[in-house]
Amino acid sequence: MNPKRLLALAALAAGLAWAGPCADADVVLEVERPPAVLGGAEFQLDGDVLTFSEGACLEAGGAEMTAARIVYDRAAGVLRAEAVAGGFAGWTFRAPRLVGEGEALVLEQPVFERGDAVVRAARARFEGGRAELATIEARTPRYRFRAAAGRLAGEVFTAEEVRSTPCKCGNALELAARRATFRFEDEELVLQQGTFRLYGAALAQPERLRLELDQPLDLRFPLRLSYGAGWNFGVEGLPLPAPDEAFGRWSTRLTLLAEGVGGAPAPGKTEAVRFAVEHASGGRRLRFGLRPARTWDGTAWRRRVEPDVRLSDGPLDFRIGWSATLNRSVAAFTLARAYDLGGLRLRPFARLAHEEQTGLAAGADGRLLAADRSFGGLKLRLELPYLLALYPDAAPYAWGGGRAELRYREGWRLWAEAYGVRGRPRYGYEARTAREGAGFEAGRTLRASASYRRAVRYDLAAGAVSREERSYAAGLNYDAAWGTLAAAWRREQRRDGAGAPLGGDERWTLAATRAGNEAELAWWRGWDAAGNPGYSELRLAYRPAAPGCAGGWTLAPSLGWDLLRGRVSRAGLELTLNDCCFAWTLGYQGVFLPQRPGEAAGHQVRFGVRLR
């Protein structure tokens, strides 16, 4: 075919209707080697070489793309394109160059994107409605992947010799497989003939392993090691993987933990072994556990076995546990289901319980959304929570009130709430706190806030009000380009059920953050029922920013100074070693002069690991 005949065919094709990026092209040309449709607003013809330079487009192998420039050599059967971008099977891609020879089109150094997933390859070959990728690197929000080769066909992507890791960088924790299949519809990657490695050592070799790419990972490190009043060691939440279970989404876990072992006996010291197996899936939860324990009362060890059993399935919930307050086991069977009726949320319940008391209870709780309106930049929301419990041998118990919130644009908020009770609750399940409060937040870059809260605590065992708590708080926060600066104040006053003072606490805090570094200076003070100073402590803590991906180590010190006695009250140091995947933490905290009620002198050492 001579050049004039080729030009005539191109002009004829310009009158045909094409879909895709070439639909609006002024000139469209269909070629056989490689099979493709070319188009553009302008073209140049030099012998057998045709060049599209403006509005250049190309359709081939199921892919649609645009390019800065397309050159087609008819005599040699070679097609070349520069600065290519397009789509294929739901993916968008870009590449610096495209080469077409024979029956295939090859992208060089392409980058494919679909949602949050990014795939890079050395080459991508389009042929017969599928794409063949070589030397692949991919990244999703939770995983990184490498593969020797892959194939993209329709809604399925398959890869060979796959290596994947949830690590931020490096591959200390790695899942390797001979073959992997990814189905876009399910957002699921299935690894076949896999190997699970930790620092290069093979820990398991599952025949089939699933990764749910759109679900959060639950990679809690199960090993526990710390020292306080005694040694705590063992495993907590150790996964027990089942066949065909998604990695990081394990439904069955084991806990076997020794608590408070060793150390000198002291009144109240407890040594225990906690055992539990827990299974949760599809809204169903089953837990069976026991905690044999002994407590030193000053003269002898008091032994007991604490049960920890729970079965939860939809509206049904059955529990057997241990109450430290009652010093005996408790049990409850609950039937409850929630209904969302537009602005009304209703949850009827019925219970048979052996807790503070033994008996039946029935009732309902929920909330009524009384108002949720916008007036320009002003938003008003009013909620009315409620609860009603009925007992066969006691007066009903009711709790309810309301919370109103007024917002103006961003950063401006005014709220108030009040909740009251009628009658006495018999069980902790339905017990609510009578409380009231109000507060505001104002500003954006410079934000001010203040609040007041009052709460009445009820003691179920005693069947009476135990104490009243009032708290006042204020804060000032400044957000700048260099970091943040925050100042806060909080004061709490307590009274017993008869209204007699029980003392209180106050805290002043000044905190700053810059480039991930955090520092805090705080003054804590408290007083007794007569108003005499109980403690006064100055605390200083610093936490450096975590190092980059290359790893490194950090030290986070803390120090407390007793202002009344003029001595160091506490000191702590946390060493964190970071590699490319894990952060290994060893921490020490010593309390030399106890400050707050219930605090005891002693030392704590803890060890932990987390995924970076």
PDB file of N, CA and C in Angstrom, residues 294-352:
ATOM      1  N   ARG A 294      -4.459 -16.635  94.136  1.00  0.00           N
ATOM      2  CA  ARG A 294      -4.338 -16.625  95.591  1.00  0.00           C
ATOM      3  C   ARG A 294      -3.905 -15.233  96.029  1.00  0.00           C
ATOM      4  N   THR A 295      -4.448 -14.779  97.165  1.00  0.00           N
ATOM      5  CA  THR A 295      -4.177 -13.441  97.683  1.00  0.00           C
ATOM      6  C   THR A 295      -3.688 -13.539  99.124  1.00  0.00           C
ATOM      7  N   TRP A 296      -2.623 -12.815  99.430  1.00  0.00           N
ATOM      8  CA  TRP A 296      -2.048 -12.808 100.783  1.00  0.00           C
ATOM      9  C   TRP A 296      -2.804 -11.789 101.636  1.00  0.00           C
ATOM     10  N   ASP A 297      -3.392 -12.260 102.747  1.00  0.00           N
ATOM     11  CA  ASP A 297      -4.164 -11.373 103.610  1.00  0.00           C
ATOM     12  C   ASP A 297      -3.385 -10.904 104.830  1.00  0.00           C
ATOM     13  N   GLY A 298      -2.076 -11.193 104.846  1.00  0.00           N
ATOM     14  CA  GLY A 298      -1.235 -10.813 105.985  1.00  0.00           C
ATOM     15  C   GLY A 298      -0.843 -11.978 106.849  1.00  0.00           C
ATOM     16  N   THR A 299      -1.646 -13.049 106.834  1.00  0.00           N
ATOM     17  CA  THR A 299      -1.332 -14.230 107.641  1.00  0.00           C
ATOM     18  C   THR A 299      -1.310 -15.510 106.808  1.00  0.00           C
ATOM     19  N   ALA A 300      -2.107 -15.556 105.733  1.00  0.00           N
ATOM     20  CA  ALA A 300      -2.175 -16.775 104.923  1.00  0.00           C
ATOM     21  C   ALA A 300      -2.635 -16.424 103.513  1.00  0.00           C
ATOM     22  N   TRP A 301      -2.447 -17.362 102.595  1.00  0.00           N
ATOM     23  CA  TRP A 301      -2.903 -17.204 101.225  1.00  0.00           C
ATOM     24  C   TRP A 301      -4.364 -17.635 101.113  1.00  0.00           C
ATOM     25  N   ARG A 302      -5.196 -16.831 100.527  1.00  0.00           N
ATOM     26  CA  ARG A 302      -6.595 -17.156 100.282  1.00  0.00           C
ATOM     27  C   ARG A 302      -6.754 -17.519  98.814  1.00  0.00           C
ATOM     28  N   ARG A 303      -7.166 -18.746  98.534  1.00  0.00           N
ATOM     29  CA  ARG A 303      -7.227 -19.260  97.170  1.00  0.00           C
ATOM     30  C   ARG A 303      -8.652 -19.218  96.620  1.00  0.00           C
ATOM     31  N   ARG A 304      -8.731 -19.045  95.307  1.00  0.00           N
ATOM     32  CA  ARG A 304     -10.028 -19.035  94.626  1.00  0.00           C
ATOM     33  C   ARG A 304      -9.785 -19.332  93.144  1.00  0.00           C
ATOM     34  N   VAL A 305     -10.855 -19.677  92.461  1.00  0.00           N
ATOM     35  CA  VAL A 305     -10.824 -19.871  91.007  1.00  0.00           C
ATOM     36  C   VAL A 305     -11.884 -18.936  90.412  1.00  0.00           C
ATOM     37  N   GLU A 306     -11.433 -17.987  89.604  1.00  0.00           N
ATOM     38  CA  GLU A 306     -12.328 -16.996  89.015  1.00  0.00           C
ATOM     39  C   GLU A 306     -12.742 -17.442  87.619  1.00  0.00           C
ATOM     40  N   PRO A 307     -14.035 -17.631  87.366  1.00  0.00           N
ATOM     41  CA  PRO A 307     -14.481 -18.017  86.024  1.00  0.00           C
ATOM     42  C   PRO A 307     -14.549 -16.810  85.091  1.00  0.00           C
ATOM     43  N   ASP A 308     -14.409 -17.062  83.815  1.00  0.00           N
ATOM     44  CA  ASP A 308     -14.523 -16.016  82.787  1.00  0.00           C
ATOM     45  C   ASP A 308     -15.135 -16.655  81.548  1.00  0.00           C
ATOM     46  N   VAL A 309     -16.460 -16.695  81.511  1.00  0.00           N
ATOM     47  CA  VAL A 309     -17.187 -17.380  80.435  1.00  0.00           C
ATOM     48  C   VAL A 309     -18.160 -16.403  79.803  1.00  0.00           C
ATOM     49  N   ARG A 310     -18.203 -16.397  78.477  1.00  0.00           N
ATOM     50  CA  ARG A 310     -19.162 -15.537  77.790  1.00  0.00           C
ATOM     51  C   ARG A 310     -19.607 -16.183  76.482  1.00  0.00           C
ATOM     52  N   LEU A 311     -20.906 -16.128  76.238  1.00  0.00           N
ATOM     53  CA  LEU A 311     -21.484 -16.548  74.966  1.00  0.00           C
ATOM     54  C   LEU A 311     -22.389 -15.431  74.488  1.00  0.00           C
ATOM     55  N   SER A 312     -22.066 -14.864  73.322  1.00  0.00           N
ATOM     56  CA  SER A 312     -22.846 -13.764  72.768  1.00  0.00           C
ATOM     57  C   SER A 312     -23.179 -14.079  71.323  1.00  0.00           C
ATOM     58  N   ASP A 313     -24.458 -14.033  71.000  1.00  0.00           N
ATOM     59  CA  ASP A 313     -24.906 -14.330  69.644  1.00  0.00           C
ATOM     60  C   ASP A 313     -26.128 -13.469  69.344  1.00  0.00           C
ATOM     61  N   GLY A 314     -25.892 -12.335  68.659  1.00  0.00           N
ATOM     62  CA  GLY A 314     -27.004 -11.450  68.337  1.00  0.00           C
ATOM     63  C   GLY A 314     -27.626 -10.876  69.591  1.00  0.00           C
ATOM     64  N   PRO A 315     -28.921 -11.085  69.793  1.00  0.00           N
ATOM     65  CA  PRO A 315     -29.590 -10.516  70.976  1.00  0.00           C
ATOM     66  C   PRO A 315     -29.301 -11.272  72.263  1.00  0.00           C
ATOM     67  N   LEU A 316     -28.662 -12.438  72.173  1.00  0.00           N
ATOM     68  CA  LEU A 316     -28.453 -13.274  73.355  1.00  0.00           C
ATOM     69  C   LEU A 316     -27.062 -13.054  73.906  1.00  0.00           C
ATOM     70  N   ASP A 317     -26.957 -12.933  75.233  1.00  0.00           N
ATOM     71  CA  ASP A 317     -25.665 -12.774  75.891  1.00  0.00           C
ATOM     72  C   ASP A 317     -25.710 -13.494  77.235  1.00  0.00           C
ATOM     73  N   PHE A 318     -24.751 -14.410  77.442  1.00  0.00           N
ATOM     74  CA  PHE A 318     -24.665 -15.168  78.694  1.00  0.00           C
ATOM     75  C   PHE A 318     -23.252 -15.032  79.236  1.00  0.00           C
ATOM     76  N   ARG A 319     -23.132 -14.680  80.518  1.00  0.00           N
ATOM     77  CA  ARG A 319     -21.821 -14.466  81.115  1.00  0.00           C
ATOM     78  C   ARG A 319     -21.746 -15.080  82.505  1.00  0.00           C
ATOM     79  N   ILE A 320     -20.563 -15.609  82.814  1.00  0.00           N
ATOM     80  CA  ILE A 320     -20.210 -16.013  84.172  1.00  0.00           C
ATOM     81  C   ILE A 320     -18.860 -15.385  84.460  1.00  0.00           C
ATOM     82  N   GLY A 321     -18.769 -14.593  85.504  1.00  0.00           N
ATOM     83  CA  GLY A 321     -17.528 -13.902  85.817  1.00  0.00           C
ATOM     84  C   GLY A 321     -17.282 -13.819  87.298  1.00  0.00           C
ATOM     85  N   TRP A 322     -16.350 -12.951  87.668  1.00  0.00           N
ATOM     86  CA  TRP A 322     -15.965 -12.798  89.075  1.00  0.00           C
ATOM     87  C   TRP A 322     -16.077 -11.338  89.465  1.00  0.00           C
ATOM     88  N   SER A 323     -16.648 -11.076  90.628  1.00  0.00           N
ATOM     89  CA  SER A 323     -16.774  -9.724  91.149  1.00  0.00           C
ATOM     90  C   SER A 323     -15.781  -9.550  92.295  1.00  0.00           C
ATOM     91  N   ALA A 324     -14.811  -8.637  92.096  1.00  0.00           N
ATOM     92  CA  ALA A 324     -13.845  -8.370  93.161  1.00  0.00           C
ATOM     93  C   ALA A 324     -14.521  -7.682  94.341  1.00  0.00           C
ATOM     94  N   THR A 325     -15.543  -6.881  94.065  1.00  0.00           N
ATOM     95  CA  THR A 325     -16.259  -6.183  95.144  1.00  0.00           C
ATOM     96  C   THR A 325     -17.026  -7.164  96.023  1.00  0.00           C
ATOM     97  N   LEU A 326     -17.722  -8.107  95.384  1.00  0.00           N
ATOM     98  CA  LEU A 326     -18.507  -9.096  96.132  1.00  0.00           C
ATOM     99  C   LEU A 326     -17.676 -10.288  96.573  1.00  0.00           C
ATOM    100  N   ASN A 327     -16.489 -10.459  95.961  1.00  0.00           N
ATOM    101  CA  ASN A 327     -15.600 -11.587  96.242  1.00  0.00           C
ATOM    102  C   ASN A 327     -16.290 -12.928  95.994  1.00  0.00           C
ATOM    103  N   ARG A 328     -17.006 -12.999  94.885  1.00  0.00           N
ATOM    104  CA  ARG A 328     -17.650 -14.250  94.483  1.00  0.00           C
ATOM    105  C   ARG A 328     -17.971 -14.186  93.000  1.00  0.00           C
ATOM    106  N   SER A 329     -18.364 -15.315  92.465  1.00  0.00           N
ATOM    107  CA  SER A 329     -18.714 -15.373  91.044  1.00  0.00           C
ATOM    108  C   SER A 329     -20.092 -14.772  90.820  1.00  0.00           C
ATOM    109  N   VAL A 330     -20.289 -14.234  89.630  1.00  0.00           N
ATOM    110  CA  VAL A 330     -21.570 -13.650  89.238  1.00  0.00           C
ATOM    111  C   VAL A 330     -21.932 -14.207  87.870  1.00  0.00           C
ATOM    112  N   ALA A 331     -23.231 -14.173  87.550  1.00  0.00           N
ATOM    113  CA  ALA A 331     -23.704 -14.696  86.273  1.00  0.00           C
ATOM    114  C   ALA A 331     -24.919 -13.903  85.822  1.00  0.00           C
ATOM    115  N   ALA A 332     -25.096 -13.848  84.505  1.00  0.00           N
ATOM    116  CA  ALA A 332     -26.251 -13.122  83.966  1.00  0.00           C
ATOM    117  C   ALA A 332     -26.584 -13.667  82.590  1.00  0.00           C
ATOM    118  N   PHE A 333     -27.889 -13.765  82.335  1.00  0.00           N
ATOM    119  CA  PHE A 333     -28.397 -14.124  81.009  1.00  0.00           C
ATOM    120  C   PHE A 333     -29.219 -12.941  80.516  1.00  0.00           C
ATOM    121  N   THR A 334     -28.846 -12.391  79.362  1.00  0.00           N
ATOM    122  CA  THR A 334     -29.477 -11.176  78.848  1.00  0.00           C
ATOM    123  C   THR A 334     -30.003 -11.414  77.450  1.00  0.00           C
ATOM    124  N   LEU A 335     -31.193 -10.918  77.196  1.00  0.00           N
ATOM    125  CA  LEU A 335     -31.796 -10.938  75.872  1.00  0.00           C
ATOM    126  C   LEU A 335     -32.138  -9.497  75.517  1.00  0.00           C
ATOM    127  N   ALA A 336     -31.482  -8.956  74.469  1.00  0.00           N
ATOM    128  CA  ALA A 336     -31.697  -7.556  74.103  1.00  0.00           C
ATOM    129  C   ALA A 336     -31.526  -7.389  72.605  1.00  0.00           C
ATOM    130  N   ARG A 337     -32.359  -6.553  72.016  1.00  0.00           N
ATOM    131  CA  ARG A 337     -32.259  -6.260  70.583  1.00  0.00           C
ATOM    132  C   ARG A 337     -32.567  -4.782  70.355  1.00  0.00           C
ATOM    133  N   ALA A 338     -31.757  -4.157  69.497  1.00  0.00           N
ATOM    134  CA  ALA A 338     -31.910  -2.726  69.228  1.00  0.00           C
ATOM    135  C   ALA A 338     -32.717  -2.513  67.956  1.00  0.00           C
ATOM    136  N   TYR A 339     -33.554  -1.490  67.974  1.00  0.00           N
ATOM    137  CA  TYR A 339     -34.364  -1.106  66.817  1.00  0.00           C
ATOM    138  C   TYR A 339     -34.112   0.378  66.529  1.00  0.00           C
ATOM    139  N   ASP A 340     -33.849   0.664  65.277  1.00  0.00           N
ATOM    140  CA  ASP A 340     -33.643   2.038  64.854  1.00  0.00           C
ATOM    141  C   ASP A 340     -34.877   2.498  64.097  1.00  0.00           C
ATOM    142  N   LEU A 341     -35.672   3.346  64.719  1.00  0.00           N
ATOM    143  CA  LEU A 341     -36.939   3.805  64.158  1.00  0.00           C
ATOM    144  C   LEU A 341     -36.838   5.269  63.745  1.00  0.00           C
ATOM    145  N   GLY A 342     -35.881   5.541  62.878  1.00  0.00           N
ATOM    146  CA  GLY A 342     -35.686   6.921  62.449  1.00  0.00           C
ATOM    147  C   GLY A 342     -35.010   7.720  63.551  1.00  0.00           C
ATOM    148  N   GLY A 343     -35.716   8.688  64.111  1.00  0.00           N
ATOM    149  CA  GLY A 343     -35.148   9.493  65.181  1.00  0.00           C
ATOM    150  C   GLY A 343     -35.204   8.841  66.537  1.00  0.00           C
ATOM    151  N   LEU A 344     -35.806   7.663  66.634  1.00  0.00           N
ATOM    152  CA  LEU A 344     -35.933   6.961  67.910  1.00  0.00           C
ATOM    153  C   LEU A 344     -35.136   5.660  67.869  1.00  0.00           C
ATOM    154  N   ARG A 345     -34.263   5.485  68.851  1.00  0.00           N
ATOM    155  CA  ARG A 345     -33.547   4.226  68.997  1.00  0.00           C
ATOM    156  C   ARG A 345     -34.087   3.531  70.241  1.00  0.00           C
ATOM    157  N   LEU A 346     -34.571   2.295  70.068  1.00  0.00           N
ATOM    158  CA  LEU A 346     -35.211   1.541  71.140  1.00  0.00           C
ATOM    159  C   LEU A 346     -34.523   0.194  71.300  1.00  0.00           C
ATOM    160  N   ARG A 347     -34.169  -0.164  72.545  1.00  0.00           N
ATOM    161  CA  ARG A 347     -33.523  -1.451  72.810  1.00  0.00           C
ATOM    162  C   ARG A 347     -34.186  -2.100  74.019  1.00  0.00           C
ATOM    163  N   PRO A 348     -35.205  -2.936  73.798  1.00  0.00           N
ATOM    164  CA  PRO A 348     -35.804  -3.678  74.909  1.00  0.00           C
ATOM    165  C   PRO A 348     -34.829  -4.746  75.414  1.00  0.00           C
ATOM    166  N   PHE A 349     -34.901  -5.055  76.706  1.00  0.00           N
ATOM    167  CA  PHE A 349     -34.034  -6.087  77.272  1.00  0.00           C
ATOM    168  C   PHE A 349     -34.761  -6.830  78.385  1.00  0.00           C
ATOM    169  N   ALA A 350     -34.315  -8.079  78.604  1.00  0.00           N
ATOM    170  CA  ALA A 350     -34.781  -8.898  79.726  1.00  0.00           C
ATOM    171  C   ALA A 350     -33.578  -9.644  80.266  1.00  0.00           C
ATOM    172  N   ARG A 351     -33.467  -9.723  81.609  1.00  0.00           N
ATOM    173  CA  ARG A 351     -32.289 -10.319  82.216  1.00  0.00           C
ATOM    174  C   ARG A 351     -32.670 -11.191  83.411  1.00  0.00           C
ATOM    175  N   LEU A 352     -31.895 -12.261  83.551  1.00  0.00           N
ATOM    176  CA  LEU A 352     -31.906 -13.090  84.746  1.00  0.00           C
ATOM    177  C   LEU A 352     -30.486 -13.052  85.284  1.00  0.00           C
TER     178      LEU A 352
END
